XYZ file of C-alpha atoms in Angstrom:
671
model
C 55.578 -39.093 -110.069
C 53.466 -39.482 -106.968
C 52.362 -42.998 -105.863
C 48.711 -42.297 -106.573
C 49.648 -41.118 -110.148
C 51.404 -44.431 -110.731
C 48.429 -46.306 -109.396
C 46.080 -44.459 -111.759
C 48.149 -45.858 -114.651
C 46.723 -49.280 -113.721
C 43.036 -48.495 -114.278
C 44.014 -46.618 -117.484
C 45.872 -49.766 -118.757
C 42.938 -51.932 -117.796
C 40.509 -49.640 -119.712
C 42.851 -49.780 -122.635
C 42.831 -53.569 -122.440
C 38.997 -53.533 -122.374
C 38.892 -51.462 -125.546
C 41.299 -53.797 -127.288
C 39.382 -56.821 -126.015
C 36.270 -55.460 -127.699
C 38.074 -55.463 -131.016
C 39.752 -58.916 -130.749
C 37.484 -60.792 -128.420
C 36.341 -63.254 -131.121
C 39.864 -64.399 -131.834
C 41.231 -67.597 -130.260
C 44.201 -65.673 -128.682
C 41.985 -63.107 -127.076
C 41.459 -65.032 -123.835
C 45.110 -65.398 -123.111
C 45.761 -61.747 -124.017
C 43.039 -60.253 -121.852
C 43.576 -62.373 -118.730
C 47.342 -62.218 -119.127
C 47.237 -58.440 -119.303
C 44.786 -58.183 -116.366
C 47.129 -60.476 -114.347
C 50.214 -58.323 -115.147
C 48.480 -55.042 -114.328
C 47.049 -56.333 -111.101
C 50.467 -57.678 -110.028
C 52.032 -54.319 -110.887
C 49.519 -52.351 -108.870
C 49.972 -54.822 -106.011
C 53.762 -54.195 -106.022
C 53.294 -50.461 -106.020
C 50.895 -50.563 -103.068
C 53.147 -53.025 -101.216
C 56.133 -50.788 -101.770
C 54.193 -47.776 -100.428
C 53.103 -49.725 -97.312
C 56.588 -51.033 -96.704
C 58.196 -47.654 -97.124
C 55.829 -45.126 -95.575
C 52.592 -46.810 -94.460
C 51.202 -43.627 -92.859
C 51.922 -41.327 -95.839
C 49.123 -39.828 -97.864
C 49.413 -39.264 -101.627
C 46.866 -37.249 -103.529
C 46.358 -35.885 -107.068
C 43.760 -33.734 -108.855
C 43.076 -34.270 -112.464
C 41.327 -31.613 -114.715
C 38.262 -33.897 -115.200
C 35.002 -34.272 -113.480
C 33.184 -31.279 -111.918
C 34.668 -27.863 -113.053
C 35.117 -26.505 -109.589
C 36.323 -29.772 -108.006
C 38.155 -31.760 -110.668
C 38.751 -35.485 -110.323
C 40.473 -36.083 -107.020
C 42.281 -39.264 -106.043
C 43.994 -40.184 -102.805
C 46.033 -43.003 -101.389
C 46.020 -43.568 -97.587
C 46.136 -46.495 -95.286
C 42.482 -47.533 -95.809
C 42.591 -47.314 -99.590
C 45.932 -49.027 -99.668
C 44.564 -52.029 -97.753
C 41.555 -52.310 -100.040
C 43.747 -51.873 -103.082
C 45.667 -54.976 -101.874
C 42.386 -56.879 -101.602
C 41.177 -55.802 -105.059
C 44.397 -56.401 -106.956
C 45.401 -59.578 -105.123
C 41.936 -60.954 -105.828
C 41.977 -59.604 -109.383
C 45.381 -61.102 -110.159
C 44.516 -64.565 -108.849
C 41.195 -64.507 -110.614
C 42.967 -63.553 -113.863
C 45.292 -66.532 -113.363
C 42.204 -68.712 -113.005
C 40.684 -67.115 -116.165
C 43.669 -68.055 -118.223
C 42.438 -71.666 -117.899
C 38.704 -71.469 -117.390
C 38.313 -68.743 -119.972
C 39.074 -71.216 -122.709
C 35.832 -73.009 -121.996
C 33.664 -69.885 -122.017
C 30.893 -70.221 -124.525
C 30.528 -66.475 -125.120
C 33.987 -64.945 -124.592
C 33.108 -61.818 -126.644
C 30.536 -60.987 -123.945
C 33.031 -61.457 -121.089
C 36.472 -60.310 -122.256
C 35.781 -56.586 -122.860
C 34.046 -56.138 -119.477
C 36.341 -58.122 -117.231
C 39.198 -55.577 -117.190
C 36.748 -52.717 -117.115
C 35.301 -54.241 -113.953
C 38.734 -54.387 -112.331
C 39.453 -50.773 -113.340
C 36.136 -49.656 -111.807
C 36.894 -51.245 -108.455
C 40.363 -49.713 -108.347
C 38.957 -46.228 -109.159
C 36.358 -46.490 -106.398
C 38.950 -47.140 -103.807
C 41.124 -44.268 -105.035
C 38.455 -41.635 -105.523
C 38.694 -38.627 -103.217
C 35.528 -36.692 -104.216
C 31.907 -37.581 -104.437
C 31.625 -37.233 -108.160
C 34.566 -39.415 -108.966
C 33.415 -41.939 -106.397
C 29.874 -42.207 -107.762
C 31.040 -42.308 -111.372
C 33.496 -45.102 -110.625
C 30.859 -46.888 -108.476
C 28.291 -46.839 -111.313
C 30.954 -47.867 -113.837
C 31.817 -50.840 -111.578
C 28.177 -51.751 -111.331
C 27.516 -51.532 -115.071
C 30.572 -53.588 -115.974
C 29.565 -56.332 -113.528
C 25.995 -56.170 -114.840
C 27.314 -56.809 -118.342
C 29.218 -59.826 -116.999
C 26.057 -61.158 -115.209
C 24.278 -60.865 -118.560
C 26.996 -62.737 -120.517
C 24.627 -65.672 -120.975
C 21.610 -63.584 -121.598
C 19.628 -66.156 -123.529
C 18.852 -67.884 -120.282
C 15.655 -66.460 -118.838
C 16.939 -66.797 -115.312
C 20.035 -64.827 -116.118
C 17.955 -62.057 -117.682
C 15.952 -61.885 -114.570
C 19.040 -61.832 -112.388
C 20.540 -59.054 -114.502
C 17.343 -56.996 -114.268
C 17.088 -57.244 -110.524
C 20.776 -56.544 -110.141
C 20.512 -53.380 -112.293
C 17.475 -52.092 -110.255
C 19.210 -52.709 -106.939
C 22.423 -51.156 -108.174
C 20.558 -48.038 -109.266
C 18.754 -47.875 -105.950
C 22.114 -48.110 -104.119
C 23.654 -45.350 -106.237
C 20.669 -43.067 -105.550
C 21.077 -43.633 -101.753
C 24.838 -42.864 -102.050
C 24.125 -39.737 -104.064
C 21.706 -38.466 -101.314
C 24.251 -39.384 -98.574
C 27.005 -37.357 -100.342
C 24.542 -34.469 -100.868
C 23.930 -34.281 -97.124
C 27.676 -34.456 -96.405
C 28.359 -31.639 -98.912
C 25.841 -29.467 -97.093
C 24.684 -25.955 -98.269
C 28.125 -25.175 -99.614
C 27.969 -28.115 -102.011
C 31.645 -28.996 -101.651
C 31.962 -32.628 -102.985
C 35.626 -33.042 -102.150
C 36.162 -35.553 -99.445
C 38.719 -33.258 -97.681
C 36.012 -30.589 -97.266
C 33.557 -33.179 -95.977
C 36.086 -34.191 -93.345
C 36.322 -30.706 -92.070
C 32.543 -30.213 -91.854
C 30.607 -31.298 -88.733
C 27.099 -32.600 -89.670
C 24.433 -32.299 -86.967
C 22.999 -35.410 -85.265
C 19.949 -35.553 -87.638
C 22.049 -35.261 -90.784
C 24.541 -37.811 -89.419
C 21.750 -40.282 -88.729
C 20.368 -39.776 -92.209
C 23.838 -40.300 -93.793
C 24.290 -43.505 -91.792
C 20.840 -44.878 -92.929
C 21.577 -43.878 -96.518
C 25.017 -45.593 -96.460
C 23.449 -48.792 -95.009
C 21.048 -48.607 -97.926
C 23.619 -47.713 -100.615
C 26.703 -49.687 -99.619
C 24.549 -52.344 -97.925
C 22.629 -53.120 -101.077
C 25.867 -53.706 -102.917
C 27.386 -55.702 -100.081
C 24.310 -57.888 -99.549
C 22.911 -56.789 -96.205
C 19.488 -58.218 -95.318
C 16.880 -57.226 -96.635
C 18.787 -55.690 -99.549
C 20.365 -59.055 -100.517
C 17.774 -60.163 -103.125
C 19.988 -59.566 -106.170
C 23.030 -61.394 -104.787
C 21.876 -65.092 -104.903
C 20.529 -64.437 -108.447
C 23.442 -62.525 -109.970
C 26.432 -64.366 -108.602
C 25.380 -67.814 -109.958
C 24.423 -66.308 -113.272
C 27.913 -64.847 -113.914
C 30.867 -67.019 -115.088
C 32.553 -68.683 -112.134
C 35.647 -66.566 -111.978
C 33.421 -63.453 -112.273
C 31.329 -64.835 -109.429
C 34.507 -65.036 -107.366
C 35.292 -61.432 -108.135
C 31.746 -60.196 -107.311
C 31.429 -62.194 -104.145
C 35.082 -62.124 -102.847
C 36.099 -58.566 -104.030
C 33.205 -56.344 -105.126
C 31.278 -56.803 -101.952
C 34.499 -55.615 -100.118
C 34.511 -52.461 -102.184
C 31.054 -51.904 -100.815
C 32.432 -52.344 -97.263
C 35.190 -49.822 -98.183
C 32.599 -47.266 -99.184
C 30.831 -47.705 -95.860
C 34.033 -47.402 -93.799
C 35.209 -44.373 -95.803
C 32.029 -42.417 -95.145
C 31.061 -43.584 -91.693
C 34.443 -43.863 -90.083
C 36.284 -41.119 -92.097
C 33.936 -38.461 -93.434
C 31.109 -38.476 -90.947
C 32.997 -37.464 -87.836
C 32.532 -38.715 -84.332
C 29.811 -41.475 -84.114
C 26.932 -41.653 -81.698
C 26.581 -44.808 -79.623
C 23.212 -45.655 -81.231
C 24.804 -45.785 -84.682
C 26.677 -48.848 -83.417
C 23.425 -50.473 -82.289
C 21.938 -50.098 -85.727
C 24.878 -51.609 -87.628
C 25.291 -54.372 -84.993
C 21.690 -55.535 -85.273
C 21.640 -55.450 -89.031
C 25.005 -57.293 -89.220
C 23.859 -60.029 -86.718
C 20.585 -60.570 -88.530
C 22.282 -60.728 -91.914
C 24.747 -63.284 -90.650
C 22.073 -65.666 -89.357
C 19.570 -65.278 -92.217
C 22.379 -65.607 -94.842
C 23.740 -68.909 -93.534
C 20.190 -70.276 -93.019
C 19.376 -69.638 -96.622
C 22.667 -71.255 -97.592
C 21.871 -74.369 -95.698
C 18.596 -74.733 -97.640
C 20.205 -74.565 -101.035
C 21.144 -77.449 -103.308
C 22.612 -75.263 -106.036
C 26.313 -75.041 -105.157
C 26.855 -71.491 -106.499
C 23.702 -70.147 -104.860
C 24.866 -71.701 -101.535
C 28.080 -69.839 -101.860
C 26.282 -66.597 -102.708
C 24.111 -66.911 -99.565
C 27.250 -67.604 -97.639
C 28.641 -64.306 -98.707
C 25.642 -62.618 -97.124
C 26.545 -64.324 -93.855
C 30.179 -63.212 -93.974
C 29.161 -59.619 -94.883
C 26.918 -59.699 -91.800
C 29.874 -60.811 -89.624
C 31.911 -57.845 -90.995
C 29.207 -55.240 -90.382
C 28.563 -56.623 -86.842
C 32.230 -56.110 -86.057
C 32.172 -52.592 -87.619
C 29.055 -51.790 -85.590
C 30.955 -52.838 -82.423
C 33.850 -50.591 -83.452
C 31.441 -47.697 -83.789
C 29.984 -48.350 -80.286
C 33.426 -48.508 -78.712
C 34.648 -45.439 -80.566
C 31.558 -43.426 -79.489
C 32.290 -44.367 -75.860
C 35.969 -43.342 -75.942
C 37.310 -46.904 -75.760
C 39.972 -46.718 -78.530
C 41.751 -49.907 -77.766
C 38.537 -51.997 -77.942
C 37.403 -50.071 -81.019
C 40.810 -50.840 -82.694
C 40.406 -54.532 -81.894
C 36.805 -54.674 -83.459
C 37.895 -52.613 -86.422
C 40.996 -54.750 -87.073
C 38.971 -57.921 -86.804
C 36.521 -56.598 -89.399
C 39.342 -55.733 -91.836
C 41.029 -59.087 -91.190
C 37.784 -60.858 -91.995
C 37.418 -58.850 -95.159
C 40.833 -60.136 -96.271
C 40.060 -63.696 -95.233
C 36.678 -63.771 -96.946
C 38.303 -62.603 -100.187
C 40.599 -65.599 -99.941
C 38.290 -68.522 -99.054
C 35.197 -67.322 -100.993
C 37.219 -66.794 -104.163
C 38.726 -70.334 -103.573
C 35.195 -71.833 -103.129
C 33.814 -70.175 -106.246
C 36.831 -71.351 -108.226
C 36.153 -74.910 -106.878
C 32.496 -74.583 -107.820
C 33.644 -73.443 -111.297
C 35.937 -76.460 -111.624
C 33.053 -78.803 -110.730
C 30.768 -77.026 -113.236
C 33.419 -77.209 -115.922
C 34.094 -80.913 -115.254
C 30.444 -82.070 -114.941
C 28.224 -79.292 -116.298
C 26.272 -79.424 -113.073
C 25.646 -77.019 -110.171
C 22.956 -79.120 -108.499
C 24.543 -81.038 -105.733
C 21.771 -83.686 -105.973
C 23.409 -84.812 -109.220
C 26.949 -84.842 -107.995
C 28.803 -86.947 -105.369
C 31.921 -89.103 -105.529
C 34.031 -86.349 -107.208
C 36.873 -86.840 -104.747
C 37.963 -89.817 -106.933
C 37.709 -87.771 -110.181
C 38.864 -84.349 -109.007
C 41.414 -85.069 -106.178
C 43.237 -81.708 -106.288
C 40.017 -79.686 -106.600
C 38.529 -81.690 -103.755
C 41.431 -81.071 -101.468
C 41.534 -77.295 -102.034
C 37.762 -77.015 -101.879
C 38.051 -78.769 -98.458
C 40.617 -76.090 -97.376
C 38.056 -73.462 -98.344
C 35.253 -75.240 -96.454
C 37.381 -75.549 -93.280
C 38.483 -71.872 -93.578
C 34.971 -70.439 -94.025
C 33.718 -72.685 -91.148
C 36.117 -70.798 -88.845
C 37.977 -73.995 -87.850
C 41.678 -73.651 -86.671
C 44.348 -73.429 -87.925
C 42.976 -71.717 -91.022
C 42.323 -67.963 -91.465
C 38.582 -67.842 -90.868
C 39.117 -68.882 -87.232
C 41.698 -66.122 -86.600
C 39.519 -63.277 -87.645
C 36.259 -64.523 -86.070
C 38.185 -65.272 -82.861
C 39.242 -61.615 -82.821
C 35.639 -60.520 -83.274
C 34.512 -62.582 -80.240
C 37.380 -61.133 -78.220
C 36.087 -57.705 -79.050
C 32.564 -58.787 -78.029
C 33.897 -59.790 -74.627
C 34.846 -56.204 -74.012
C 31.170 -55.170 -74.123
C 30.576 -55.195 -70.363
C 32.746 -52.123 -70.171
C 30.258 -50.173 -72.252
C 28.274 -47.628 -70.276
C 24.864 -47.928 -72.049
C 22.696 -50.639 -70.855
C 21.161 -51.114 -74.352
C 24.636 -51.980 -75.680
C 25.359 -54.232 -72.629
C 22.372 -56.272 -73.677
C 22.522 -56.046 -77.480
C 26.189 -56.819 -77.974
C 26.103 -60.278 -76.207
C 22.880 -61.020 -78.093
C 24.598 -60.249 -81.387
C 27.501 -62.351 -80.148
C 25.100 -65.266 -79.701
C 23.825 -64.670 -83.245
C 27.330 -64.768 -84.587
C 28.110 -67.942 -82.690
C 24.958 -69.476 -84.122
C 25.943 -68.399 -87.591
C 29.388 -69.937 -87.125
C 27.981 -73.258 -86.059
C 25.453 -73.214 -88.934
C 28.306 -72.302 -91.402
C 30.201 -75.452 -90.259
C 27.044 -77.571 -90.910
C 26.456 -75.865 -94.214
C 29.923 -76.639 -95.585
C 29.973 -80.172 -94.263
C 26.900 -80.510 -96.492
C 28.545 -78.680 -99.448
C 31.679 -80.750 -99.398
C 30.136 -84.037 -98.473
C 27.228 -84.050 -100.948
C 29.412 -82.742 -103.762
C 32.667 -84.710 -103.389
C 31.937 -87.724 -101.109
C 29.760 -90.799 -101.415
C 28.829 -92.301 -104.780
C 28.095 -90.584 -107.999
C 24.433 -89.640 -108.295
C 24.473 -89.209 -112.065
C 26.369 -90.422 -115.127
C 27.981 -87.071 -115.752
C 30.322 -87.542 -112.691
C 31.809 -90.656 -114.229
C 33.274 -88.658 -117.082
C 34.598 -85.814 -114.875
C 38.298 -85.076 -114.933
C 40.585 -82.489 -113.310
C 40.559 -78.974 -114.755
C 43.510 -77.181 -116.310
C 46.763 -76.330 -114.572
C 46.071 -72.530 -114.556
C 42.866 -73.056 -112.620
C 44.464 -75.475 -110.271
C 47.344 -73.103 -109.649
C 45.011 -70.324 -108.733
C 43.157 -72.498 -106.334
C 46.321 -73.762 -104.704
C 47.642 -70.274 -104.207
C 44.413 -69.305 -102.382
C 44.585 -72.471 -100.286
C 48.155 -71.559 -99.234
C 47.011 -67.969 -98.375
C 44.176 -69.394 -96.218
C 46.724 -71.453 -94.279
C 49.357 -68.734 -94.023
C 46.897 -66.053 -92.765
C 45.641 -68.649 -90.209
C 49.018 -69.706 -88.794
C 50.694 -66.247 -88.995
C 47.898 -63.845 -88.263
C 50.154 -61.475 -86.295
C 51.740 -60.159 -89.487
C 48.404 -59.337 -90.931
C 47.237 -57.644 -87.701
C 50.399 -55.453 -87.571
C 49.888 -54.721 -91.226
C 46.412 -53.359 -90.502
C 47.638 -51.278 -87.600
C 48.112 -48.075 -89.629
C 44.551 -48.242 -90.960
C 43.131 -48.641 -87.401
C 45.388 -45.761 -86.150
C 44.241 -43.326 -88.868
C 40.496 -44.001 -88.354
C 40.134 -45.087 -84.737
C 43.077 -43.262 -83.147
C 44.573 -46.432 -81.634
C 45.895 -49.761 -82.683
C 46.179 -53.345 -81.329
C 49.455 -54.216 -79.583
C 52.346 -55.159 -81.753
C 51.821 -58.932 -82.466
C 55.126 -59.926 -84.149
C 56.886 -59.077 -80.824
C 54.992 -61.891 -79.075
C 56.890 -65.055 -78.372
C 56.212 -68.056 -80.601
C 54.246 -65.919 -83.019
C 51.203 -65.854 -80.672
C 48.540 -63.150 -81.041
C 47.467 -61.267 -77.963
C 44.637 -58.897 -78.729
C 44.538 -57.172 -75.294
C 46.767 -58.746 -72.675
C 48.272 -62.132 -72.289
C 46.421 -62.647 -68.917
C 43.104 -62.333 -70.730
C 43.420 -64.260 -73.967
C 45.957 -65.468 -76.582
C 46.060 -67.716 -79.654
C 48.912 -69.411 -81.561
C 47.890 -70.628 -84.971
C 51.307 -72.021 -85.712
C 51.412 -74.239 -82.637
C 47.858 -75.467 -83.323
C 48.967 -76.310 -86.897
C 52.090 -78.173 -85.720
C 49.995 -79.992 -83.051
C 47.413 -81.090 -85.603
C 50.036 -82.149 -88.146
C 52.049 -84.214 -85.657
C 49.029 -85.825 -83.936
C 47.411 -86.739 -87.245
C 50.700 -88.105 -88.651
C 51.278 -90.147 -85.504
C 47.712 -91.482 -85.567
C 47.981 -92.468 -89.239
C 51.422 -94.187 -88.591
C 50.158 -96.213 -85.614
C 47.033 -97.204 -87.363
C 48.877 -98.435 -90.448
C 51.751 -99.924 -88.434
C 49.903 -101.754 -85.656
C 46.363 -102.274 -86.831
C 45.268 -105.610 -88.124
C 46.088 -106.206 -91.843
C 42.881 -108.211 -92.287
C 40.558 -106.787 -94.820
C 37.244 -105.763 -93.134
C 34.378 -104.771 -95.219
C 30.676 -104.636 -94.563
C 27.533 -103.218 -96.309
C 26.873 -99.600 -95.730
C 23.505 -98.648 -94.240
C 21.207 -98.140 -97.194
C 18.250 -96.452 -95.370
C 16.251 -99.689 -95.506
C 17.057 -100.483 -99.190
C 18.518 -103.914 -99.763
C 20.651 -102.675 -102.700
C 23.178 -99.933 -102.059
C 22.046 -97.523 -104.752
C 23.276 -93.941 -105.012
C 19.657 -92.690 -104.521
C 19.728 -93.977 -100.925
C 22.531 -91.531 -99.983
C 21.902 -88.360 -98.028
C 20.856 -85.556 -100.334
C 21.323 -81.856 -99.962
C 17.666 -81.435 -99.045
C 17.524 -84.232 -96.483
C 20.800 -83.015 -94.849
C 19.105 -79.643 -94.227
C 15.882 -81.065 -93.005
C 16.531 -80.750 -89.169
C 17.600 -77.130 -89.538
C 14.637 -76.446 -91.788
C 12.172 -77.860 -89.304
C 13.718 -75.706 -86.507
C 14.102 -72.378 -88.311
C 11.949 -72.826 -91.414
C 8.696 -71.636 -89.935
C 9.777 -68.007 -89.402
C 12.863 -67.751 -91.663
C 11.468 -69.312 -94.877
C 7.769 -70.054 -94.329
C 8.763 -73.533 -95.254
C 6.179 -76.204 -96.113
C 6.741 -79.950 -96.497
C 4.246 -81.901 -98.606
C 4.104 -85.690 -98.866
C 1.995 -87.264 -101.606
C 1.355 -90.876 -100.853
C -0.244 -93.151 -103.449
C -3.336 -95.155 -102.617
C -2.940 -98.659 -101.293
C -2.115 -100.987 -104.125
C -1.232 -98.162 -106.527
C 2.089 -98.343 -108.325
C 2.708 -94.577 -108.411
C 5.714 -93.307 -106.428
C 5.394 -91.329 -103.260
C 6.578 -87.762 -103.596
C 8.044 -85.371 -101.104
C 8.036 -81.691 -101.821
C 9.650 -78.797 -99.876
C 8.415 -75.243 -100.450
C 10.726 -72.440 -99.246
C 10.081 -68.679 -99.548
C 12.363 -65.769 -99.425
C 10.530 -63.632 -96.801
C 12.500 -60.487 -97.554
C 11.640 -60.747 -101.292
C 7.967 -61.377 -100.763
C 7.653 -58.762 -98.010
C 9.516 -55.804 -99.542
C 10.074 -56.406 -103.236
C 7.019 -58.265 -104.595
C 4.523 -55.615 -103.500
C 6.660 -52.815 -104.990
C 7.101 -54.821 -108.183
C 3.375 -55.517 -108.315
C 2.555 -51.872 -107.776
C 4.910 -50.807 -110.519
C 3.425 -53.353 -112.997
C -0.144 -52.229 -112.086
C 0.693 -48.547 -112.515
C 2.607 -49.046 -115.870
C -0.267 -51.158 -117.159
C -2.791 -48.391 -116.419
C -0.554 -45.569 -117.646
C 0.073 -47.458 -120.876
C -3.327 -46.109 -121.975
C -1.720 -42.736 -122.387
C 0.354 -43.980 -125.361
C -2.824 -44.468 -127.534
C -4.616 -41.071 -127.005
C -5.730 -38.948 -129.950
C -4.143 -35.582 -130.728
C -7.266 -33.827 -129.315
C -6.960 -35.664 -126.000
C -3.221 -35.090 -125.798
C -3.815 -31.339 -126.231
C -6.567 -31.431 -123.556
C -4.276 -33.281 -121.118
C -1.488 -30.766 -121.686
C -3.909 -27.855 -121.135
C -5.071 -29.363 -117.841
C -1.498 -29.894 -116.579
C -0.681 -26.273 -117.507
C -3.716 -24.970 -115.578
C -2.734 -27.075 -112.506
C 0.861 -25.854 -112.643
C -0.315 -22.220 -112.804
C -2.571 -22.717 -109.868
C 0.236 -24.286 -107.765
C 2.510 -21.304 -108.653
C -0.228 -18.835 -107.756
C -0.892 -20.462 -104.413
C 2.729 -21.022 -103.541
C 3.581 -18.774 -100.447
């Protein structure tokens, strides 16, 4: 049996689990059964893919099933790109299932989650394996519908219903764009197999249209600005472990779809295609993290942060397109490898952070950071692993976020060799945007960790908080370890990605495991190098020595003093920094153009006993500019057309007669 046939047994088993879950989801043992089965299947798929990569990483395995379109069948294929994303999907799915074994016991509506969870995993696997447009789109839509059902698990909440509606509309729009893109790739012959599309050579106009449609289709699922409107609504609405899957894994399946079409099926790129992807990626990164900084809802903050990281990935992919179009394969391989490395890293630390937010929500019932604080004393393990995730996503060494973002900036430094002056200007500008996004991300997660876990409790619910179950803690600890290992041993990951870069770019980065002391050298040692292991050892030794000398030689006298209480005589929790006040300097700098922010202060009259009130009004410019007018127009049209439902029989017949006359006139005048 071929490798791809073995891999297809996994989605089949997951779909079987989903059917069984629908029958037994109301039983007490259903949670353990569903998540245990999903964990076992994900691990089995991971082992199969790892064996394939270890044995023959460049081999291609394909199979055609007698399903789907009659003249095409259902075609599935395993190559280097799909193998990497299968690792991302099933590693994330397995760890999320481990987390679900614990947090699933606290789910208030398990019968609305359990049947769709394995179906969601199956859909993501099938998208990555599909080798024809029909199978790809069918799997894509199945993945979207399964995740929509999970978003609607708590449908009695009006906000969740709104999130589900917007997600469904955006998913349908994205699928329509993908359908049109594949239609252009199929051409007049109508060959929907990916192998036939690879052999075809679309013209410049068709290639540009396909790129635009892929940015709309895959970009809407990934969360590119301005197609991001659904993401900060849907991710917080879903159960926390599902949020981790959607944010950490499903958005990467969208990145896979973009790479598969633009780098594999579309042929040689034009240099301007890199410009478009670069600019959209840079703008997405900055606007995503700015929105995250303004949030006080922990899960919405993490959702907006996903938009920022997707922008970083697309900016790197745009850079790879520009280098590839200008016959600079080594630089293109560097940018492409950096993008894939960041895909893997983001799946680690974003899943970890959503797990941590889920643990906080389970322990306190709160997502509002203004009602948290002081949780480091109640949730010590969760606090530590959440801190690891915050350091990783802030791109601080020696964790994994730094390694991949450092590679991206090394690729940006190759831009002076590009021949087009437009790229010579745009690439450094986008590099500056990514640097700004990285700095804002650090500030954002100082806020997220500090307001949530440090200081004093801001509400009574924190006093009763306690650590979550061992399954959830185990999943978070595993991801924290992966964040560290990928940061201190990045050379192994880079070499593992070499086959993917070689197949799509035509070149690869130099072999990193051959470098002394496990350093990584993206181009040449004379230009730049980084050693995460030595940085980790240095930080560990210096921190340990500092702690030893402080405890050994410092004065043993107890020194305490009152903390600054912002002018209040009593140190009350309300005098602490809040999430809103932490973001105030950033809001005042960027709020005018990014959020149309307004601050209103209501001061009572002299002598009045009413409290003063401070209000902050923030707008989503993309939503109000693009989506509200369309929504208003649709509401207006449907309200007017609703009149047609109440016509008499005579008026209906008259209307049909008029339409028939108009149709005959059109046919008569048609040339």
